CSV table of C-alpha atoms in Angstrom, one decimal:
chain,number,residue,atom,x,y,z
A,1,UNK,CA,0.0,0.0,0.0
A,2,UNK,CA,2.9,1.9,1.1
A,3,UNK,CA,4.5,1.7,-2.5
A,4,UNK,CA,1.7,3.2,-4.1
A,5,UNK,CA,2.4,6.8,-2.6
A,6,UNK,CA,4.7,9.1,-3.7
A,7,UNK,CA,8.1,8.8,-1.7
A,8,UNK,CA,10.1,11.9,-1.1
A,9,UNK,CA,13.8,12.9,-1.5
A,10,UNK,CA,13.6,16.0,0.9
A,11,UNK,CA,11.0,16.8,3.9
A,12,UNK,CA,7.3,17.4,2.8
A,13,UNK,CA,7.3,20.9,4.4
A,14,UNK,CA,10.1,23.0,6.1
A,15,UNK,CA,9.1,22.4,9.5
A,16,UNK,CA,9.5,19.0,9.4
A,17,UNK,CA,13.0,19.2,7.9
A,18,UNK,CA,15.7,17.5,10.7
A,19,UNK,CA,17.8,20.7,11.7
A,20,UNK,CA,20.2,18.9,13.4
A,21,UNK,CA,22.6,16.2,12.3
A,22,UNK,CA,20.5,16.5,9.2
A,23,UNK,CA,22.3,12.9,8.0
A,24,UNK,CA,20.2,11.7,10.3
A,25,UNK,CA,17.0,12.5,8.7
A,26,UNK,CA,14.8,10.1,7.0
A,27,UNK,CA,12.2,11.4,4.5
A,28,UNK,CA,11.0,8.3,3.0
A,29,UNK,CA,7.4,8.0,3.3
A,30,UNK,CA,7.7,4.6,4.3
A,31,UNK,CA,10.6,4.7,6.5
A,32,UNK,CA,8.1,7.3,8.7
A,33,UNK,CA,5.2,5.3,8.3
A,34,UNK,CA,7.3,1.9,9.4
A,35,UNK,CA,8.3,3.8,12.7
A,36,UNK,CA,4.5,4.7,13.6
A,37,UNK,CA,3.9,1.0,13.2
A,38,UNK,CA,6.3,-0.3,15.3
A,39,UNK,CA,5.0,2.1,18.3
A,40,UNK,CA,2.3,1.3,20.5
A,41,UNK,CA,1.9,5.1,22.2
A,42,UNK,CA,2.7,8.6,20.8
A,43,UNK,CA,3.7,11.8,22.8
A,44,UNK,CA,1.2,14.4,21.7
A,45,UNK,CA,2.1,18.3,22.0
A,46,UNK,CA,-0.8,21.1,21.7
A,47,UNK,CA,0.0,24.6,23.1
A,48,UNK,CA,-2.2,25.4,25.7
A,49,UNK,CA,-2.8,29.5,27.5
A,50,UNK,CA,0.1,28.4,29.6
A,51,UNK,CA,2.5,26.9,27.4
A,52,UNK,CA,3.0,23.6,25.6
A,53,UNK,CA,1.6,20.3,26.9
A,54,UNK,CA,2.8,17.2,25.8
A,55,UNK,CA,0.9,13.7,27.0
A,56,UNK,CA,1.2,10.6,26.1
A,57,UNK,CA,-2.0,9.1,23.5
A,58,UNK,CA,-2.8,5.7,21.6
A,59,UNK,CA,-3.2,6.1,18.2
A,60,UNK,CA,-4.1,4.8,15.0
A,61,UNK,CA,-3.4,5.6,11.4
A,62,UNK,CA,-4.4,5.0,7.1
A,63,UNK,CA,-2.9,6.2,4.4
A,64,UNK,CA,-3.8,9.4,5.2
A,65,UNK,CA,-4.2,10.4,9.0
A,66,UNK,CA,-3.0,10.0,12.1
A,67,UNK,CA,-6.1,9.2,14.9
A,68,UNK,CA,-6.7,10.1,18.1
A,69,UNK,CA,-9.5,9.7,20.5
A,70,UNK,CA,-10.5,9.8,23.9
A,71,UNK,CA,-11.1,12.0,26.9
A,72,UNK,CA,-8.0,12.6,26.7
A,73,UNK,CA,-8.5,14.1,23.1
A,74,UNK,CA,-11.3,16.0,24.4
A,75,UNK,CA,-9.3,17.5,26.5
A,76,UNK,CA,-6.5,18.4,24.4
A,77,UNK,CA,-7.8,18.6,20.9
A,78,UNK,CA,-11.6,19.3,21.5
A,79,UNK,CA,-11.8,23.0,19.8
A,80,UNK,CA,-12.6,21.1,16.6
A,81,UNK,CA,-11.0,23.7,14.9
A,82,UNK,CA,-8.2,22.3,13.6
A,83,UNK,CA,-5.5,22.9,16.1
A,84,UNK,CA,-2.4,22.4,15.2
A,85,UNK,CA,-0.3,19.4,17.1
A,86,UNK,CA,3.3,17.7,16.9
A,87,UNK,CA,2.7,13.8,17.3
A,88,UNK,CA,5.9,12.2,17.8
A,89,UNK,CA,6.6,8.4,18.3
A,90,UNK,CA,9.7,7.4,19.9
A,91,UNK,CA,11.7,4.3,19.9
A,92,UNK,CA,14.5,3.9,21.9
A,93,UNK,CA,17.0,1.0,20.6
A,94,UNK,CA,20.6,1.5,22.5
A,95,UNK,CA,22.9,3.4,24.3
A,96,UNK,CA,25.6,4.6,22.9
A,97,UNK,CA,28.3,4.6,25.4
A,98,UNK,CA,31.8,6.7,23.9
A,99,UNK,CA,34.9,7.4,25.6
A,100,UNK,CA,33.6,10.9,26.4
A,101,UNK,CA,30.7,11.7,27.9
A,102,UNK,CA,30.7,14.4,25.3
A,103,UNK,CA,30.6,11.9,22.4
A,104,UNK,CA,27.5,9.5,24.5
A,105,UNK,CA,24.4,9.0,22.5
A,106,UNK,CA,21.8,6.7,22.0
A,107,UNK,CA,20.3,4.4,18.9
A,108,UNK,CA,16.8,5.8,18.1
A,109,UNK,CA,14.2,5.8,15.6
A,110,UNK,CA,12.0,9.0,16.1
A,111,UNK,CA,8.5,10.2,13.8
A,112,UNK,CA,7.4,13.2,13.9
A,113,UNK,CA,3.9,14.3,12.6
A,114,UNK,CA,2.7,18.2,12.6
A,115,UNK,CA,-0.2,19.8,11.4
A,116,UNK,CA,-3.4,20.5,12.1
A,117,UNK,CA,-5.9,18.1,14.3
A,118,UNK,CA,-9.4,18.1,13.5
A,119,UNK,CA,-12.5,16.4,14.9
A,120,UNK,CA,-14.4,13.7,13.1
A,121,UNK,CA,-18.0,14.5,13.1
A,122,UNK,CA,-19.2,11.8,11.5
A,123,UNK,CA,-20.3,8.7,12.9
A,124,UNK,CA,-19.2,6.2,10.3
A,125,UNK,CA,-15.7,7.3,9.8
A,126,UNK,CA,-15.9,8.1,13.5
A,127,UNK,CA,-16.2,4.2,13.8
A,128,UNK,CA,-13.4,3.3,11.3
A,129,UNK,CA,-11.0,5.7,12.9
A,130,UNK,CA,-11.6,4.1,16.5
A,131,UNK,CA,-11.0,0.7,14.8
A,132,UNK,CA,-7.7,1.7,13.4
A,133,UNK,CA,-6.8,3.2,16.5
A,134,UNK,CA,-7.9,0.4,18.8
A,135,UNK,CA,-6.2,-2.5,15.7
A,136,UNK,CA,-2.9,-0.5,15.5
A,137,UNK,CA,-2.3,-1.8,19.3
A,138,UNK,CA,-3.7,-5.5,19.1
A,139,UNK,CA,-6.2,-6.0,16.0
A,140,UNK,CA,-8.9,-7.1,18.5
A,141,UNK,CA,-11.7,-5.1,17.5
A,142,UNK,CA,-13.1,-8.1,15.9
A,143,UNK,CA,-13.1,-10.5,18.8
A,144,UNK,CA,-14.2,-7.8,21.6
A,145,UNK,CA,-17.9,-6.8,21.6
A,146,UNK,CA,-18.5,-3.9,19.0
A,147,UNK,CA,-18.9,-0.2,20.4
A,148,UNK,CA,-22.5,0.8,21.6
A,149,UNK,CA,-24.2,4.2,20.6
A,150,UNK,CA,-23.3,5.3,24.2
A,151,UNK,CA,-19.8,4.7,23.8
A,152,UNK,CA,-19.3,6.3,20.3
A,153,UNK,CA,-21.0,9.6,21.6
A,154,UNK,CA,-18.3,9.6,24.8
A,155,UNK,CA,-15.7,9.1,22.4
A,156,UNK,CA,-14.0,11.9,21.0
A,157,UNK,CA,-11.7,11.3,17.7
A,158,UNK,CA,-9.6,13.7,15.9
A,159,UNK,CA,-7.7,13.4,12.7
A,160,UNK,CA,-4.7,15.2,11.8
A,161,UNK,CA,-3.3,14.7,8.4
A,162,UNK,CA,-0.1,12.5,7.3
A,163,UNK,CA,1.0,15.2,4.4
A,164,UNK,CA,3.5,16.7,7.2
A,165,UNK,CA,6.6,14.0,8.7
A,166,UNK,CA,10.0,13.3,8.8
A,167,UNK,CA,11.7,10.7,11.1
A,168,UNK,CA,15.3,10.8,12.2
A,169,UNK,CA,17.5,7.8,12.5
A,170,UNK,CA,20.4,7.0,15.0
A,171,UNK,CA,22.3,3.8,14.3
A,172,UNK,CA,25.5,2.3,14.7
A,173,UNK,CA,28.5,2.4,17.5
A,174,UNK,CA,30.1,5.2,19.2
A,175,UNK,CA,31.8,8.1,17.0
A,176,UNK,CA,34.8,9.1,19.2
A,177,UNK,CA,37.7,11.7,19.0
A,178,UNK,CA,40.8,10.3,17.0
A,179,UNK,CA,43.0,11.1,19.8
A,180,UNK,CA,40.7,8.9,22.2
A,181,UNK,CA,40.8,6.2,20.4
A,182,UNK,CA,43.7,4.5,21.9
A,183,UNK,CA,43.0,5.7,25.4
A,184,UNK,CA,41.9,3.5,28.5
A,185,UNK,CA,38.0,4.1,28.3
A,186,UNK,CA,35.5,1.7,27.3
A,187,UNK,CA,33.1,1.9,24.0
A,188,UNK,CA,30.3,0.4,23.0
A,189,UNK,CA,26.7,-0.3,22.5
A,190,UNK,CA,24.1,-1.4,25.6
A,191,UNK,CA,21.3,-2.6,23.3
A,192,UNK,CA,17.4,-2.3,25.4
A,193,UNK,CA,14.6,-4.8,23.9
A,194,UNK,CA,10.7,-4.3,24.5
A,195,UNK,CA,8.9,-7.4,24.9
A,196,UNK,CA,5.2,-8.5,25.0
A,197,UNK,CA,5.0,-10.6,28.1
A,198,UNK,CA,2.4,-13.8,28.3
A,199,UNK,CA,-1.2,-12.4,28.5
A,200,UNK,CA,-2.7,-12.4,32.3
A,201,UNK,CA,-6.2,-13.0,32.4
A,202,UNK,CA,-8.6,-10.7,34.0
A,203,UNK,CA,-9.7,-12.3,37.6
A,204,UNK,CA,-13.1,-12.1,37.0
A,205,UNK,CA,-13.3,-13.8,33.4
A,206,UNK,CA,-15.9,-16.3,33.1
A,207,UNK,CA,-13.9,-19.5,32.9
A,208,UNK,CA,-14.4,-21.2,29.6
A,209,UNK,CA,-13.1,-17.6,28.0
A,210,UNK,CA,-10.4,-18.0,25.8
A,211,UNK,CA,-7.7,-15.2,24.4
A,212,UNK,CA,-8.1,-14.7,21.1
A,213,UNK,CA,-4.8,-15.5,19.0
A,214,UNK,CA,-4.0,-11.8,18.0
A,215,UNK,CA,-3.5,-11.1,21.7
A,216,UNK,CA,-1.8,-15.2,22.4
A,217,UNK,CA,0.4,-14.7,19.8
A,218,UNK,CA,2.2,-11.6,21.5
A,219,UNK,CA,4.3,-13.2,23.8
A,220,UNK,CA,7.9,-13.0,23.0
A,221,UNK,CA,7.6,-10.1,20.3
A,222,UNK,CA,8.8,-7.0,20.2
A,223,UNK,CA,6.4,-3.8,19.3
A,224,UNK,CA,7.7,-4.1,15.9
A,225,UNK,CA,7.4,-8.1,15.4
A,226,UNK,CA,3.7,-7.9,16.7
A,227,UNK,CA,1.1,-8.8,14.1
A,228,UNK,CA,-0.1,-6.3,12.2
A,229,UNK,CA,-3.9,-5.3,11.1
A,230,UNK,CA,-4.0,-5.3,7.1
A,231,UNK,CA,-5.5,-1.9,6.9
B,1,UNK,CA,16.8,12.9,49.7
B,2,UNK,CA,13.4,13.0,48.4
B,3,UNK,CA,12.1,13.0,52.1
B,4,UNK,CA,13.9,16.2,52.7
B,5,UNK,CA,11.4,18.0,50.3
B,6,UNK,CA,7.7,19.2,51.1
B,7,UNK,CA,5.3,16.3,50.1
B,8,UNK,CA,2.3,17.6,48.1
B,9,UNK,CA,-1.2,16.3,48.2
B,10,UNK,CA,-2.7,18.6,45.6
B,11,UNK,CA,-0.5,20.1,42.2
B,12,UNK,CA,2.0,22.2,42.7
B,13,UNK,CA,0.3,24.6,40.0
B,14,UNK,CA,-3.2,24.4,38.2
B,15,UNK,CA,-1.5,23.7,35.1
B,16,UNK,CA,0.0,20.8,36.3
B,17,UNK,CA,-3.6,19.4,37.6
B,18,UNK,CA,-4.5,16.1,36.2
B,19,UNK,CA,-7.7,17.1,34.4
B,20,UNK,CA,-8.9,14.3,33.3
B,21,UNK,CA,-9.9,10.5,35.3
B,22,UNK,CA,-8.1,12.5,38.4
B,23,UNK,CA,-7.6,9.5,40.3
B,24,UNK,CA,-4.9,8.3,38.5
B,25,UNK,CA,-3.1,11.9,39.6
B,26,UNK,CA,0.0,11.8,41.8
B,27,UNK,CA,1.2,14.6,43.8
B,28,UNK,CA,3.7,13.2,45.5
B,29,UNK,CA,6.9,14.7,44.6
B,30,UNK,CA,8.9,11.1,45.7
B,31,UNK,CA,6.5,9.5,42.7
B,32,UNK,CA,7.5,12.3,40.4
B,33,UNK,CA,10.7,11.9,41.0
B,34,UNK,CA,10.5,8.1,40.7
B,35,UNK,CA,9.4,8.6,37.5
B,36,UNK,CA,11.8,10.4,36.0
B,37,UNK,CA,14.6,8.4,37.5
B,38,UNK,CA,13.3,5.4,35.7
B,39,UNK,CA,13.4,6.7,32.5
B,40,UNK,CA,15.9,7.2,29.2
B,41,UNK,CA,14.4,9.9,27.5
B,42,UNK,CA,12.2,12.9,27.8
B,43,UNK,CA,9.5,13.9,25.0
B,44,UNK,CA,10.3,17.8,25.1
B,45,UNK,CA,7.7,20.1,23.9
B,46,UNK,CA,8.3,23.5,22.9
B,47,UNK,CA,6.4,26.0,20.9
B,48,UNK,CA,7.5,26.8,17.5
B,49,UNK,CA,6.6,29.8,15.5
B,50,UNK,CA,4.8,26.7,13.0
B,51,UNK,CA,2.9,25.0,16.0
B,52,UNK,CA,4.1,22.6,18.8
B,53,UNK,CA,7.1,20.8,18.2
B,54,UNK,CA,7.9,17.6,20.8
B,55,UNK,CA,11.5,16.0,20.3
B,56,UNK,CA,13.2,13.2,22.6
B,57,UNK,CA,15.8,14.2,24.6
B,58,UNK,CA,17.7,12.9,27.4
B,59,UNK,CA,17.5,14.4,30.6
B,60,UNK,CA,19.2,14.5,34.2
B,61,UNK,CA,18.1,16.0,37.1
B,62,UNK,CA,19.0,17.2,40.7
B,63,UNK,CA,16.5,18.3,43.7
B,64,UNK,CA,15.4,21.4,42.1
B,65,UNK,CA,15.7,21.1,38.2
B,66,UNK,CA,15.6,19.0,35.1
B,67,UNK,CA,18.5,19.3,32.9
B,68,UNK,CA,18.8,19.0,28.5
B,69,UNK,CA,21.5,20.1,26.5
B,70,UNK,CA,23.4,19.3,23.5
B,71,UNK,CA,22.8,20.9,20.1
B,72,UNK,CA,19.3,19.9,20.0
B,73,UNK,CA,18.6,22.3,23.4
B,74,UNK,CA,20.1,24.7,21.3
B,75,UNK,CA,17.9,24.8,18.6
B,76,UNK,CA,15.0,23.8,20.6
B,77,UNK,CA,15.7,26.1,23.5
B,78,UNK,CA,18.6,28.3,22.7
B,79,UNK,CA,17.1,31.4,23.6
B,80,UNK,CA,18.0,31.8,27.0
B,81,UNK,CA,15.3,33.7,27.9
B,82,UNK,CA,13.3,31.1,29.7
B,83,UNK,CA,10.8,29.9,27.0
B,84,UNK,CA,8.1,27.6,28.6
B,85,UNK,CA,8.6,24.1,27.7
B,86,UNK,CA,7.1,20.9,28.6
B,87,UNK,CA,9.3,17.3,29.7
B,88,UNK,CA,7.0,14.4,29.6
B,89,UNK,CA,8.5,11.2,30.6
B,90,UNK,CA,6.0,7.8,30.2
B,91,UNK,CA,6.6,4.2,31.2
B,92,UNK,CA,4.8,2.2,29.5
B,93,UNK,CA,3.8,-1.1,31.7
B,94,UNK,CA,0.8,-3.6,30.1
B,95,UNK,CA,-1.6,-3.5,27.5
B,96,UNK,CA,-4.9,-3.4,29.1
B,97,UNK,CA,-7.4,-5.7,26.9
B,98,UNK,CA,-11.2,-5.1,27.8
B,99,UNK,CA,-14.2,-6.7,26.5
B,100,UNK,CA,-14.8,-3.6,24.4
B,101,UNK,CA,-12.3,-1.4,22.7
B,102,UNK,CA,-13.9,1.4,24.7
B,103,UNK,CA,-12.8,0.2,27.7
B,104,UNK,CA,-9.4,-0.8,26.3
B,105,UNK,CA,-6.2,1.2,28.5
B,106,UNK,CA,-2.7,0.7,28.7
B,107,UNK,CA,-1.0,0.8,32.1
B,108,UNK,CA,1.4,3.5,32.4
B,109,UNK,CA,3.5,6.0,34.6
B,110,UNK,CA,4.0,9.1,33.3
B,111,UNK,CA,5.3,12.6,34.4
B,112,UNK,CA,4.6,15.9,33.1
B,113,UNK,CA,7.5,19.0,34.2
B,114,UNK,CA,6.2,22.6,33.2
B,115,UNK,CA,8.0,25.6,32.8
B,116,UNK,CA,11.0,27.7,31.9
B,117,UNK,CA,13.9,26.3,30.5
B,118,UNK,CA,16.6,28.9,31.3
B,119,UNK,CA,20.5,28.4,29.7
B,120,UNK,CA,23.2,27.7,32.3
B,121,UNK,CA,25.7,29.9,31.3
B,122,UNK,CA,28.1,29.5,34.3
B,123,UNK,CA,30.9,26.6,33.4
B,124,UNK,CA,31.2,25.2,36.6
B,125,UNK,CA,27.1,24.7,36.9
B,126,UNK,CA,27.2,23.5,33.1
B,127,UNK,CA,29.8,20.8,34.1
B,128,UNK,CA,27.5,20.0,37.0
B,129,UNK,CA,24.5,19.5,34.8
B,130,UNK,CA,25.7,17.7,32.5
B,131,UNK,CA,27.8,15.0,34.2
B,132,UNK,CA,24.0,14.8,35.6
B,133,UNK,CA,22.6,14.5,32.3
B,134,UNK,CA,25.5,11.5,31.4
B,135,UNK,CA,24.7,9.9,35.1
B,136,UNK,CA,21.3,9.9,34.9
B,137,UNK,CA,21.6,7.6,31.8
B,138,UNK,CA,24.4,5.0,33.4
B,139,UNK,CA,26.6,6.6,36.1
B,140,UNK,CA,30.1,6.3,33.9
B,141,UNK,CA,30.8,10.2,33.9
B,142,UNK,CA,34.3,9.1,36.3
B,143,UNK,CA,35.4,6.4,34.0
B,144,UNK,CA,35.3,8.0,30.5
B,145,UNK,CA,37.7,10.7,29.2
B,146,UNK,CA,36.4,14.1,30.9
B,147,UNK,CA,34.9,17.1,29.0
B,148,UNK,CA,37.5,19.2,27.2
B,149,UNK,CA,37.4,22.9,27.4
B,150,UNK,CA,36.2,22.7,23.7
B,151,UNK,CA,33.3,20.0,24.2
B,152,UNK,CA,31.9,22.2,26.7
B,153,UNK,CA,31.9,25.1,24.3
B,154,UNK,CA,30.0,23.3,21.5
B,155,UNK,CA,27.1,22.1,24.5
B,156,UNK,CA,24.0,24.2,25.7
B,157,UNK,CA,23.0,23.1,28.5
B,158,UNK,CA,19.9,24.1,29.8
B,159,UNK,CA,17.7,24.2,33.0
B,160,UNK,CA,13.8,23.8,34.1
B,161,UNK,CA,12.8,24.1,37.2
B,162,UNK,CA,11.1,20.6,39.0
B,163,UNK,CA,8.7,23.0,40.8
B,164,UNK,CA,5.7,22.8,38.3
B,165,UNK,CA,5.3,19.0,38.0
B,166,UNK,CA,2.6,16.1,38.1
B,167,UNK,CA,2.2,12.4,37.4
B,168,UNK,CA,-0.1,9.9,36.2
B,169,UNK,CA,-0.9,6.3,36.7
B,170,UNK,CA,-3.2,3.3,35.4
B,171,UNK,CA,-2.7,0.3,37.1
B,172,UNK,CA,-5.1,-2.8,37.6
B,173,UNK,CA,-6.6,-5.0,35.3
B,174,UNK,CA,-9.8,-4.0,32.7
B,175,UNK,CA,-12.4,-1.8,34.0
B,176,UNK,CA,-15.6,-3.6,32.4
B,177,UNK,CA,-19.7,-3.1,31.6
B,178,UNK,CA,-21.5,-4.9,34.0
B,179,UNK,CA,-23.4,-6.3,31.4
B,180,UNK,CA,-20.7,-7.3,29.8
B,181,UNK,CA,-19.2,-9.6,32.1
B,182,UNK,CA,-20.9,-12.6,31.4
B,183,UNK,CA,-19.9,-12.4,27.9
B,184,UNK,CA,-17.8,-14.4,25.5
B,185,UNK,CA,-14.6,-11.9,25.0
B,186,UNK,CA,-11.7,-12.6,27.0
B,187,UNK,CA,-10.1,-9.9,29.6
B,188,UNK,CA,-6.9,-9.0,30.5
B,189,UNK,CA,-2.9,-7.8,30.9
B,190,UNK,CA,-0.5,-8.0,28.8
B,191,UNK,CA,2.6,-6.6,30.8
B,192,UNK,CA,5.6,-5.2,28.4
B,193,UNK,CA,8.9,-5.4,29.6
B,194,UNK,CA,12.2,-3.0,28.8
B,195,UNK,CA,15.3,-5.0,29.4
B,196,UNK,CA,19.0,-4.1,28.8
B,197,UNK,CA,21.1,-6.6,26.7
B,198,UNK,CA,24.6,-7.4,27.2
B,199,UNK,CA,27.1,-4.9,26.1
B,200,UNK,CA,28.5,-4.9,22.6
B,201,UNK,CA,32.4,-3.4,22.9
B,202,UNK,CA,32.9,-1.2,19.5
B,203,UNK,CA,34.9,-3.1,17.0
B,204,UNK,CA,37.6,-0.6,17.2
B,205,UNK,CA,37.7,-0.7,21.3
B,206,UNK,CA,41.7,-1.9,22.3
B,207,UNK,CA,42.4,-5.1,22.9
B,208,UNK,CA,42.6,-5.0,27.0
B,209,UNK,CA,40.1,-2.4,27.5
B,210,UNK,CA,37.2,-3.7,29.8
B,211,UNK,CA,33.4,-2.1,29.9
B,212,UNK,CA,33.1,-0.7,33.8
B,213,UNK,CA,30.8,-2.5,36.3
B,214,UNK,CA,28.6,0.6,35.6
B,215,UNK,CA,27.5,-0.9,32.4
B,216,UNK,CA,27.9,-4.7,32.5
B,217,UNK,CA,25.8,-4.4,35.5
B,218,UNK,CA,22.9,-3.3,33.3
B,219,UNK,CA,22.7,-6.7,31.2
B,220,UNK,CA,19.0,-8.1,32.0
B,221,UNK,CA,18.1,-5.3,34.4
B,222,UNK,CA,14.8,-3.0,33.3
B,223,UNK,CA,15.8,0.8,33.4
B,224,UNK,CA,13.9,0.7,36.8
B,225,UNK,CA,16.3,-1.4,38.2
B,226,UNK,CA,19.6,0.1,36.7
B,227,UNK,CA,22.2,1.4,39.0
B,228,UNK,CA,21.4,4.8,40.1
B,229,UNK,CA,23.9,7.7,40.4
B,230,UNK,CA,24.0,9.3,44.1
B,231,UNK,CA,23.5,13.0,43.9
């Protein structure tokens, strides 16, 4: 699906463009769109009256849009009026230990997505976007009992368009000072691994309940080995 | 340490007040702080004159402030003038699977840190803050090659005070419908675990050169249970 979208050379618009260590950016449609995958929360930033908030959301995503929801969105993005948000998803993949604290870094893969966020009115692609959002963590939407009436009017989702977003990539060892290099100080990577732990049932399921395989078949993975909802 | 400090039972400052499902809200500044300490990075919010713009950073702190720095805290926060910026740090502990996608949650920790983020300009404070910043992460600042007059030119350094802060937790299993209890969907956790792998020594390290106990000690630990620096 990803191929069928134009991919870019340079960032969509200049205030996505890295700034810093600009070899580090990553413009590549699908390169951004791999590192949303892999993450299972993103840190959202809205300015408020008193200065910039940033909390951490769920979220889904098509072709298109990012999607939030939530009282959390209500909160945050309720205007309606398209106000504008930085979603970024972090992964964090090593330290980066040098032989100078100067020269210490860490192994990342980092999206950023900015524009504006705008509330979904209507009910139908209200539904699909809560879907997304709730199949980009575990696709369970299909084994869990479908949304009530109740529950889609207490749930506020917002939208906020995929035209804007870089990533930035960090890989590889330490970068150290040629003079350091035969000094006495140690160099190297400290690698850090996610991993989905075997489901714990609820206490209070009714005993003849069984996991379904989308949530079984976590155990062991990593965020970005989990199985994926074909969107 | 903590102990020393006034304990809160209310936010330190409205705009740190949990707004919304306020009893997952923590005062406590030992819980704050507790937070912070057991994380790698911050998501850093700033405003930008094109919107909200949230970056990772790492961070280090000491009683009274958080500390960034390096060339992104220039760019981000090079001012000086004490722009208002947001840290948000989040621990991400469980997937919480309910028998409806609305009632699906994640279990988290997460801490919010509002305010102004003022330059350090005084060399002896910078060095301060940032053998902080490189403690915070592993506590290896004393056996690496120390900051040369020239590293600590090229690094901004900046400060925010831990005054204005706030944290939130979800912990427990799914919160369900009563109606839907006696249903067919299954309930429950799925925990998510950070670990630290072994060390990888950089292939260009010399021959007899051996990692410090600061970082072998991290193999198989989470980042909650790494080796903490003493202030």
């Amino acid at each position: 699906m990803v191929e069928s979208l134009p991919e870019q050379n340079g960032p969509p618009s200049e205030r996505v463009r890295v700034r810093r260590l600009a070899s580090r950016a990553r413009y590549q449609r699908s390169e951004v769109l791999e590192i949303l995958d892999a993450g299972l929360i993103a840190h959202v930033g809205v300015m408020t009256p008193e200065g910039p908030l940033v909390l951490p959301m769920a979220y889904g995503r098509d072709e298109d849009h990012i999607y939030l929801h939530g009282a959390l969105a209500n909160h945050l993005l309720g205007s309606g009026a398209g106000q504008e948000v930085c979603v970024t998803v972090t992964h964090l993949d090593a330290l980066v230990m040098a032989r100078t604290p100067f020269h210490n870094s860490m192994n990342y893969r980092s999206a950023v997505v900015r524009g504006p966020a705008r509330r979904i009115a209507d009910g139908d692609r209200k539904l699909r976007a809560l879907r997304l959002i709730t199949d980009h963590i575990v696709p369970n939407w299909d084994t869990s009992r479908p949304p009530s009436a109740s529950d889609l009017r207490a749930t506020l989702v917002v939208e906020l368009p995929l035209a804007e977003a870089s990533a930035k990539v960090r890989e590889g060892g330490p970068k150290d000072e040629p003079d350091d290099m035969s000094g006495p100080w140690w160099a190297g990577l400290v690698p850090l691994t996610t991993r989905f732990q075997p489901p714990v049932a609820s206490p209070d399921l009714r005993g003849d309940t069984a996991a379904p395989t989308s949530i079984t078949a976590l155990a062991g993975l990593t965020p970005d080995e989990r199985p994926r909802h074909q969107r």
